[in-house]
mmCIF file of C-alpha atoms in Angstrom:
data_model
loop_
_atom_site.group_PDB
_atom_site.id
_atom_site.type_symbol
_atom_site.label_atom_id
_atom_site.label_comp_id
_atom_site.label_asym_id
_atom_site.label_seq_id
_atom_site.Cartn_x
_atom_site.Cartn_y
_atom_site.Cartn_z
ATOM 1 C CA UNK A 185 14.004 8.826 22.295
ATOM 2 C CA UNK A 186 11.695 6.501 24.527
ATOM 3 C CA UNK A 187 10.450 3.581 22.729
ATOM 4 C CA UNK A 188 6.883 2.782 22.099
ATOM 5 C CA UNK A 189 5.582 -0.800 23.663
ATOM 6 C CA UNK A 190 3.598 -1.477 20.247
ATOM 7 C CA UNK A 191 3.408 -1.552 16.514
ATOM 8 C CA UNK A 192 0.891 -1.561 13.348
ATOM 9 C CA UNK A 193 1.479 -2.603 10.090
ATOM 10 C CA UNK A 194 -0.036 -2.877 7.192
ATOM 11 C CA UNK A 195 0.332 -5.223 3.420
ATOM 12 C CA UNK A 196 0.826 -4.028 0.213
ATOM 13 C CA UNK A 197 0.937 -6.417 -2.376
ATOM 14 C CA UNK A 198 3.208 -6.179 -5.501
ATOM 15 C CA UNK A 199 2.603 -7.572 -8.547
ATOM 16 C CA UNK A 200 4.656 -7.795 -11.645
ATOM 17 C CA UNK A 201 4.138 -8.589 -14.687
ATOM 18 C CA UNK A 202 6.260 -9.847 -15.922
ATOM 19 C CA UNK A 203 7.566 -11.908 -12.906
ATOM 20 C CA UNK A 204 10.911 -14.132 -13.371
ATOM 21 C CA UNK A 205 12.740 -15.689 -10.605
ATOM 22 C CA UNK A 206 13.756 -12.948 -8.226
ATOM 23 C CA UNK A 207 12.075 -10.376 -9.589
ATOM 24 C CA UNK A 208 10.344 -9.017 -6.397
ATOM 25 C CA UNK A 209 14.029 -8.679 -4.442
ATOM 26 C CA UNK A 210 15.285 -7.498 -7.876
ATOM 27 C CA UNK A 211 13.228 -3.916 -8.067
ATOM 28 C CA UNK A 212 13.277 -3.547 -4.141
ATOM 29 C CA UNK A 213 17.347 -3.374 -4.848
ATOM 30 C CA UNK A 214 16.950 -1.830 -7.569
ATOM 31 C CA UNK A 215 15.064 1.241 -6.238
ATOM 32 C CA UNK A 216 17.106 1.764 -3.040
ATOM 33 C CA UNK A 217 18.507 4.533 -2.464
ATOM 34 C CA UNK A 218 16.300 6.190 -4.849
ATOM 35 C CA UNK A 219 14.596 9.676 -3.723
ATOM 36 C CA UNK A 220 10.627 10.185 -4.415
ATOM 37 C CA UNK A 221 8.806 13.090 -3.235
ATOM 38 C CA UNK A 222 5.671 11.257 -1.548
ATOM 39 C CA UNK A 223 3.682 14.305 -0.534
ATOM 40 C CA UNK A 224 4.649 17.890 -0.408
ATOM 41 C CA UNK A 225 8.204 18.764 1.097
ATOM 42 C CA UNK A 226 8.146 14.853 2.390
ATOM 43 C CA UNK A 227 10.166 12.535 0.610
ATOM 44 C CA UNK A 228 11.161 8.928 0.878
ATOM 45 C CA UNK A 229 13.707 6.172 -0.117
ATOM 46 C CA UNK A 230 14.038 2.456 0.937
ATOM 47 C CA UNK A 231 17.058 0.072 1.775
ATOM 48 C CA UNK A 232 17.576 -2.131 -0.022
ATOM 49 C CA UNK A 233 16.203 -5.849 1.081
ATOM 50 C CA UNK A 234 18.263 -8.176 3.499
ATOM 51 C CA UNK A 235 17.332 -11.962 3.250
ATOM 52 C CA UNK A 236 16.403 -13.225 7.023
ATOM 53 C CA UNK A 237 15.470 -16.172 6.675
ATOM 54 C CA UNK A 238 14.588 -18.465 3.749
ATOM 55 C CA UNK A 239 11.523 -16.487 1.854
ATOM 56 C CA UNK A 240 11.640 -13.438 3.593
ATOM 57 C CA UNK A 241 13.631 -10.213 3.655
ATOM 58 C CA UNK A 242 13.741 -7.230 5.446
ATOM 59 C CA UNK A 243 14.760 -3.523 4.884
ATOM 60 C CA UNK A 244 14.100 -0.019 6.219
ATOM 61 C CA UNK A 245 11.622 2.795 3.973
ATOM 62 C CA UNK A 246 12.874 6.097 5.527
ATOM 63 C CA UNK A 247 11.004 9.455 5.436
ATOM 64 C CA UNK A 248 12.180 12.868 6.448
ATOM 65 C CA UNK A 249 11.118 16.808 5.229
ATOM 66 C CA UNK A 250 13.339 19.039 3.292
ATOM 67 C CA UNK A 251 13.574 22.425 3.313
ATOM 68 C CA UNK A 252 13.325 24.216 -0.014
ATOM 69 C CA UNK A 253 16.020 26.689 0.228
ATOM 70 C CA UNK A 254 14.738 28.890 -2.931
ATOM 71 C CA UNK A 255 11.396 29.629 -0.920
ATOM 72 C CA UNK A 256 11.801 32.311 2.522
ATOM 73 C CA UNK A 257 11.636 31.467 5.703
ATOM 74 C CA UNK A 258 9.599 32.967 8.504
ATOM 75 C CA UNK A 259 9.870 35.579 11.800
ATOM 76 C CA UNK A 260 7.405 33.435 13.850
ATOM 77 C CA UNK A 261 7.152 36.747 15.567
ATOM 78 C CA UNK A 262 6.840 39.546 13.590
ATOM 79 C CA UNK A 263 5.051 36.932 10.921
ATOM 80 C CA UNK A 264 7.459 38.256 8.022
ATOM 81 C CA UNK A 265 8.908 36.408 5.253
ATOM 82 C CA UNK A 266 13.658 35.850 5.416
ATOM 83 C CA UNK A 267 15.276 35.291 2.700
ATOM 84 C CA UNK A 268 17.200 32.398 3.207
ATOM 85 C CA UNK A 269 20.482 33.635 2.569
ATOM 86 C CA UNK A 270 20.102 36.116 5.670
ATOM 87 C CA UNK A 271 20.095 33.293 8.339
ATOM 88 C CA UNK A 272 23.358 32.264 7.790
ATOM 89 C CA UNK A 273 22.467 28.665 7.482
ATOM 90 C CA UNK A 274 24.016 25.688 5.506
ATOM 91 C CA UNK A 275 22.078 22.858 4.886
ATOM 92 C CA UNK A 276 24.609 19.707 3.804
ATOM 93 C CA UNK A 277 22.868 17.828 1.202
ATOM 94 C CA UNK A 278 22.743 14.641 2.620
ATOM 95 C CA UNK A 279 20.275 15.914 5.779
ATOM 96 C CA UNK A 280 16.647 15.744 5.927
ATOM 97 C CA UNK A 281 14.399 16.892 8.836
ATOM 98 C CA UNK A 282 11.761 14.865 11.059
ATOM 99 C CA UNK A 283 13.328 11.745 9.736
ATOM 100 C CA UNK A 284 11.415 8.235 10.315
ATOM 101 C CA UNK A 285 12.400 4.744 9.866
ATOM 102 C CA UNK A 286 10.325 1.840 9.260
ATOM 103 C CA UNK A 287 10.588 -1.424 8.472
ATOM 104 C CA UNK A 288 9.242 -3.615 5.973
ATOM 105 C CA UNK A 289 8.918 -7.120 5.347
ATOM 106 C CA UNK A 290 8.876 -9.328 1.708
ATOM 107 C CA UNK A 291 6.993 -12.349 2.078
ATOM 108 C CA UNK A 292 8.075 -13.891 -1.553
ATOM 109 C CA UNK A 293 5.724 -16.638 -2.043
ATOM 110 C CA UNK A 294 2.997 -14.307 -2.340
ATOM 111 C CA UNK A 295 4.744 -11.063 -2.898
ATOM 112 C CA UNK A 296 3.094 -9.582 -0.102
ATOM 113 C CA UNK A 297 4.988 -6.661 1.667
ATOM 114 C CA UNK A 298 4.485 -5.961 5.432
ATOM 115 C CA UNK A 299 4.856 -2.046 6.318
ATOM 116 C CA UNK A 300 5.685 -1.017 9.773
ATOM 117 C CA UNK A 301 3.105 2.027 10.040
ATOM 118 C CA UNK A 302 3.715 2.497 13.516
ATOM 119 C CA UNK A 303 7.625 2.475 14.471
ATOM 120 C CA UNK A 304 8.970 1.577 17.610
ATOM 121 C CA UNK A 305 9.685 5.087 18.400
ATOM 122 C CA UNK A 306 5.974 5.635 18.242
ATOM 123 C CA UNK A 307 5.908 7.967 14.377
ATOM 124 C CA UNK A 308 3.574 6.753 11.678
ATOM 125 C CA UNK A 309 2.796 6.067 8.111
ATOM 126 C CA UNK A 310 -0.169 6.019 6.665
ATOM 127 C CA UNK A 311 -0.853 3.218 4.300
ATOM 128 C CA UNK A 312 -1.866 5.204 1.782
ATOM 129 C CA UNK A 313 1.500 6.918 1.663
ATOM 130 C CA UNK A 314 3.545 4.109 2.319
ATOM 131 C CA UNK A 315 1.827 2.474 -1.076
ATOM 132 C CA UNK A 316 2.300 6.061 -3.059
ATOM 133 C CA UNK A 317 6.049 5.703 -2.177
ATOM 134 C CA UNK A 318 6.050 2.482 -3.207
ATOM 135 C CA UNK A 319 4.120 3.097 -6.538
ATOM 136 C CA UNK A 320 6.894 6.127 -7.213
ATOM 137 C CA UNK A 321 9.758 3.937 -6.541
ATOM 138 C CA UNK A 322 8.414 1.452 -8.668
ATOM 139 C CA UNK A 323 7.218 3.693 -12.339
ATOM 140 C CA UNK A 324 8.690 3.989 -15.236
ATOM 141 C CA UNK A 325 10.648 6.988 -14.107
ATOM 142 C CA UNK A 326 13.394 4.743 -11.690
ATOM 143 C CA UNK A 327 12.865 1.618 -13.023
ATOM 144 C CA UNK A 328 12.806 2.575 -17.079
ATOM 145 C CA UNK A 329 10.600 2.524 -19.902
ATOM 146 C CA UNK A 330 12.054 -1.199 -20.634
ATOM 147 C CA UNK A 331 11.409 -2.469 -16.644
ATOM 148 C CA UNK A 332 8.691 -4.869 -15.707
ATOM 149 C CA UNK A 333 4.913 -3.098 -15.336
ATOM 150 C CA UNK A 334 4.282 -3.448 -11.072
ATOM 151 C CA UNK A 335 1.348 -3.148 -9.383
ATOM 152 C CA UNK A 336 0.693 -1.873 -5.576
ATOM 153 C CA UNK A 337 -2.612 -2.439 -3.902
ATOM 154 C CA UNK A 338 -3.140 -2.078 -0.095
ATOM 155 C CA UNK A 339 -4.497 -5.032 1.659
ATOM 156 C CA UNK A 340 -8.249 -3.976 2.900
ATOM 157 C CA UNK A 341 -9.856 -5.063 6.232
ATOM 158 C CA UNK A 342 -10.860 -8.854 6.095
ATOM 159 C CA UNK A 343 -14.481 -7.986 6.020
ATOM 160 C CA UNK A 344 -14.225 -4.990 3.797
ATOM 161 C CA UNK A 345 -15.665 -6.675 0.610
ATOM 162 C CA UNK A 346 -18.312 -8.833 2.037
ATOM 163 C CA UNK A 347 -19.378 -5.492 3.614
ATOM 164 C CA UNK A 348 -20.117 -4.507 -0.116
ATOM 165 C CA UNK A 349 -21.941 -7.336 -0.900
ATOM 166 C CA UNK A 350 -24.029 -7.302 1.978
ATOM 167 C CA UNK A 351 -25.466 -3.608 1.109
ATOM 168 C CA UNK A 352 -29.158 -4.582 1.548
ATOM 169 C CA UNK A 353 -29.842 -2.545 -2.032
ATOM 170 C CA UNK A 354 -26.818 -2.315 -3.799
ATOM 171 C CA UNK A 355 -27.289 0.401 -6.404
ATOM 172 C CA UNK A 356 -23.793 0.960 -8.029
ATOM 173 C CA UNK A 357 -20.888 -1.266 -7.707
ATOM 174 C CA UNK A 358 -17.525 -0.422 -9.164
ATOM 175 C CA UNK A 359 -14.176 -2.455 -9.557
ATOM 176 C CA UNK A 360 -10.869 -1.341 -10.444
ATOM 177 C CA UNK A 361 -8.732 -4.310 -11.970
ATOM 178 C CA UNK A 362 -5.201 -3.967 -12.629
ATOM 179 C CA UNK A 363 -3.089 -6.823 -13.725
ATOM 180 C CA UNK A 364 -2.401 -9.760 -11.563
ATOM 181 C CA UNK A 365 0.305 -12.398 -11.327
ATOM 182 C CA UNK A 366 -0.838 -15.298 -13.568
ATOM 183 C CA UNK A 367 -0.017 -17.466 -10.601
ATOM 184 C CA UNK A 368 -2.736 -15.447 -8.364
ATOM 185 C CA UNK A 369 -6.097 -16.251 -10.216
ATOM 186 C CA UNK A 370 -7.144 -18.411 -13.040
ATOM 187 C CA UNK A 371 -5.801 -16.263 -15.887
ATOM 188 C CA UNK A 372 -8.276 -17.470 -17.913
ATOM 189 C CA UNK A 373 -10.872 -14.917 -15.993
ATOM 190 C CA UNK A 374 -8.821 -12.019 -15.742
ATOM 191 C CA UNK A 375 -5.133 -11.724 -16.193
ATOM 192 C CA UNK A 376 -5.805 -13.454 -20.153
ATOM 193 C CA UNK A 377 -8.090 -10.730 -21.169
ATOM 194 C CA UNK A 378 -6.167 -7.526 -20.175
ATOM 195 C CA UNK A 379 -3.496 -9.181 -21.358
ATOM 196 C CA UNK A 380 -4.755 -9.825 -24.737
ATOM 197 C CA UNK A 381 -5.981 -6.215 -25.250
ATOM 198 C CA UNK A 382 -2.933 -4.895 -23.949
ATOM 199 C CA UNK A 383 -4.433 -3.526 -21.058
ATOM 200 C CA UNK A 384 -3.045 -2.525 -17.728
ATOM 201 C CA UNK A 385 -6.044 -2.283 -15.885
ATOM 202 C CA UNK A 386 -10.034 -2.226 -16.209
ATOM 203 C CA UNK A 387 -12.725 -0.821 -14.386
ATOM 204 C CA UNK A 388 -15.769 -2.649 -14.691
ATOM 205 C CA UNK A 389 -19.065 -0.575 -12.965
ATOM 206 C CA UNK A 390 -22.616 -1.949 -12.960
ATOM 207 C CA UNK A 391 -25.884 0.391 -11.862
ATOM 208 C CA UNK A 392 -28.823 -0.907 -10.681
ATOM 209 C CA UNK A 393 -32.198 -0.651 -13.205
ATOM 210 C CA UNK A 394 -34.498 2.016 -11.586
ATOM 211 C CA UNK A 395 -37.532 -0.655 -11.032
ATOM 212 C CA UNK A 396 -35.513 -3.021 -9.834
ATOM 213 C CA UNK A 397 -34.595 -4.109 -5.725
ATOM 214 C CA UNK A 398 -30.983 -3.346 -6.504
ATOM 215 C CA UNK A 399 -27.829 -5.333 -7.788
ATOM 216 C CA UNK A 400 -27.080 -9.047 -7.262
ATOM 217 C CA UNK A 401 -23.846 -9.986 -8.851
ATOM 218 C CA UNK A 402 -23.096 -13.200 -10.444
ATOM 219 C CA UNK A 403 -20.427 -15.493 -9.435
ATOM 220 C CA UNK A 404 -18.458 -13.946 -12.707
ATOM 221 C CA UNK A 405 -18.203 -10.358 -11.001
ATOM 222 C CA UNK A 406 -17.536 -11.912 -7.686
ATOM 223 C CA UNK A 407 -14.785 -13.265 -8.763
ATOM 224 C CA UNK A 408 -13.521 -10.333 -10.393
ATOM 225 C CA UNK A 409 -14.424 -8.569 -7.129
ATOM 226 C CA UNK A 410 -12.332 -10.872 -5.075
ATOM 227 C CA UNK A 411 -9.564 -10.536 -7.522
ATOM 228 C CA UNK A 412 -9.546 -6.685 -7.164
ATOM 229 C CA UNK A 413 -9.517 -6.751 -3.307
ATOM 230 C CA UNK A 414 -5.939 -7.603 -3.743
ATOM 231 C CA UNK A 415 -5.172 -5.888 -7.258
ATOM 232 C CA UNK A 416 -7.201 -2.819 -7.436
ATOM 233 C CA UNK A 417 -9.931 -2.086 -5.149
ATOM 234 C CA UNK A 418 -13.712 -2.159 -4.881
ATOM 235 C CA UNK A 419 -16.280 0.337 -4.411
ATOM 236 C CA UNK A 420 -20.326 -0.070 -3.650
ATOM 237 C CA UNK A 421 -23.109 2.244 -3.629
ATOM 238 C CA UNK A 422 -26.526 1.970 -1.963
ATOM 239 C CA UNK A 423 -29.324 2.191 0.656
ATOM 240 C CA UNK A 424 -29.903 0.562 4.113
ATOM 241 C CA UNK A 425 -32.905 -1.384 5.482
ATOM 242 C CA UNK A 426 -34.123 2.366 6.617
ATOM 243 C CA UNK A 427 -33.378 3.732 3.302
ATOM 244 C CA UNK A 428 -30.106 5.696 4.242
ATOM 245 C CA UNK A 429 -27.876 5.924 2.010
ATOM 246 C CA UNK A 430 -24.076 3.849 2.118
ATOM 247 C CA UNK A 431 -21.140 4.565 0.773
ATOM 248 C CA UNK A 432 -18.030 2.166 1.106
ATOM 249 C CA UNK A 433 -14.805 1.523 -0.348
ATOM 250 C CA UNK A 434 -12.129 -0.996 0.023
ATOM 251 C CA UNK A 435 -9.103 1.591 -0.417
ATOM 252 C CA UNK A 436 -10.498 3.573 2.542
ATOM 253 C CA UNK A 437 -10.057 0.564 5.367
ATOM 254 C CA UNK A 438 -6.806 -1.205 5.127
ATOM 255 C CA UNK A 439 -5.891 -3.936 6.589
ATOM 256 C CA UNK A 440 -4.000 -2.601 10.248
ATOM 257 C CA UNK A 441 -1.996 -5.650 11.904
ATOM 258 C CA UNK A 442 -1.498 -4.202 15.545
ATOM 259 C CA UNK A 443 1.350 -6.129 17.981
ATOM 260 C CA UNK A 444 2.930 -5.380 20.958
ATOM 261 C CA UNK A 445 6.464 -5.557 21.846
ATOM 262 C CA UNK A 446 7.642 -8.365 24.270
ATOM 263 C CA UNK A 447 5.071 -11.041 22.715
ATOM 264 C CA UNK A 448 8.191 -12.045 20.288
ATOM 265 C CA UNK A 449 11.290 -10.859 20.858
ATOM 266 C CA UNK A 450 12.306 -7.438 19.412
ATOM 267 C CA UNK A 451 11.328 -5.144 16.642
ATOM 268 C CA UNK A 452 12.704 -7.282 13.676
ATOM 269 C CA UNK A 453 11.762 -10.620 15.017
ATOM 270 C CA UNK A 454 7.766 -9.133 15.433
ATOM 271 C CA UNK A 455 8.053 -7.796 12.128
ATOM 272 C CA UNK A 456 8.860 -11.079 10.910
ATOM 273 C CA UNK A 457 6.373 -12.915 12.623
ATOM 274 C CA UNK A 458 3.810 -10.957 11.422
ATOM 275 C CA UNK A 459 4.594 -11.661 7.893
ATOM 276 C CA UNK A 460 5.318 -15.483 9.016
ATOM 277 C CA UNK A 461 1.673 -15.557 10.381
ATOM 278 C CA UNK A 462 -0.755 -13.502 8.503
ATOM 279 C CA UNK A 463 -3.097 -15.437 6.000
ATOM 280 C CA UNK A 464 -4.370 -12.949 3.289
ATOM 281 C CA UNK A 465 -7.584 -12.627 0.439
ATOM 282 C CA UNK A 466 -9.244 -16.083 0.256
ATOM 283 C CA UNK A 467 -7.408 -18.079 2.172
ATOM 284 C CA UNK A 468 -7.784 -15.924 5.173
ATOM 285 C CA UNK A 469 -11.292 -15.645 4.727
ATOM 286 C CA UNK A 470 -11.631 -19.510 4.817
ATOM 287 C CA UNK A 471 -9.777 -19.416 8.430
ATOM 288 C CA UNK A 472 -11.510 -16.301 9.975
#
């Protein structure tokens, strides 16, 4: 198969509550191997992580098709239904169909995880599905009813929140919370209060008064905003200087890293600069 010259990725970050020592390589090995079904007939499983270098680690999230067996096949011809049993065919367990590799990336400090959307081989992921395979791998259902509560959120576009802010008449703003690291935010704002009501997650949503020129949020739900840009996601609601009507969401731009092949090495070395290099939430904003 002829490779492709470039690659996208995009972050997901984890979060786990709670979060010992470890923790983040702990559930990646602790979910490999396991089998979630992501999206129809697709399924998906990960590898489980390979320290690199010191702080970050590497491992493959594979996704292939399987064929139901139980359900007929088709005459692409005549455009009639087979039984199954009347082609003759053995499927061995172990094989799936339209298989694709991908690589990811653990940056620990920060428990960020770098998805290779686009493969060298030039098949994709979306975001969105690489995070739902993620979020499988990660419930109560592989990791038990006694294993730590995790969190996946998909990095949006730098800009992606300010965008919300600047809505020149902001009529409805919503933010979906879940539970941070304490070591992400002063707890004291958000992690302390879901915390304390046993919460997982919170959605706070504020609508403009009818006589009024629209929302302007106070430096309390800006923070929370900014919070949920990387633990949740953000949603506004308004009208432009001509009186159209916006819509905009964090969840629906993430965050696409593109590279090309040759700038650094090969496939794993990119993938590992990328995650070496990229500056995420505030930080990054501070160095745009």
């Amino acid at each position: 198969m002829e490779r492709n010259p470039s690659t996208e990725y995009a972050i997901l970050n984890i979060a786990t509550n709670p979060h010992p020592d470890g923790i983040y390589t702990d559930i990646l090995a602790r979910v490999a191997g396991k089998k979630v079904n992501y999206y129809g007939s697709h399924f998906a499983t990960i590898s489980a992580p390979r320290e690199i270098e010191e702080g970050f680690f590497q491992g493959r999230l594979a996704t292939w098709v399987e064929i139901d067996t139980n359900e007929q096949a088709m005459d692409l011809e005549k455009l009639d239904p087979i039984d199954f049993d009347d082609l003759g065919l053995v499927i061995p367990k172990n094989v799936g169909f339209n298989g694709r590799v991908f690589l990811y990336t653990l940056r620990y400090r920060d428990h960020m995880l770098f998805v290779e959307t686009l493969n060298e081989f030039g098949k994709r992921v979306a975001p969105s599905s690489a995070a739902k395979i993620f979020r499988l791998l990660f419930s109560k259902n592989i990791l038990g009813e006694k294993g730590p509560v995790v969190e996946v959120t998909v990095i949006p576009e730098e800009d992606a929140l300010q965008r919300i802010f600047k809505i020149p008449e902001l009529k409805r703003l919503k933010i979906h919370l879940v539970r941070p690291n304490a070591d992400d935010i002063d707890p004291a704002i958000v992690l302390e209060e879901l915390m304390e009501q046993g919460a997982r997650s919170q959605d706070i949503v504020l609508v403009a008064a009818t006589d009024g020129d629209g929302l302007d949020p106070n430096k309390r739900t800006t923070t929370q905003a900014e919070v949920a840009e990387t633990n949740g996601y953000v949603e506004g609601a308004g009208r432009d200087d001509n009186g159209t009507k916006i819509e905009f969401s964090t969840r629906a731009y993430p965050r696409i890293i593109r590279r090309t092949l040759g700038e650094i090495g090969g496939y794993l070395a990119l993938a590992l600069q990328v995650a070496k290099d990229t500056v995420v939430g505030q930080a990054g904003r501070k160095n745009l």
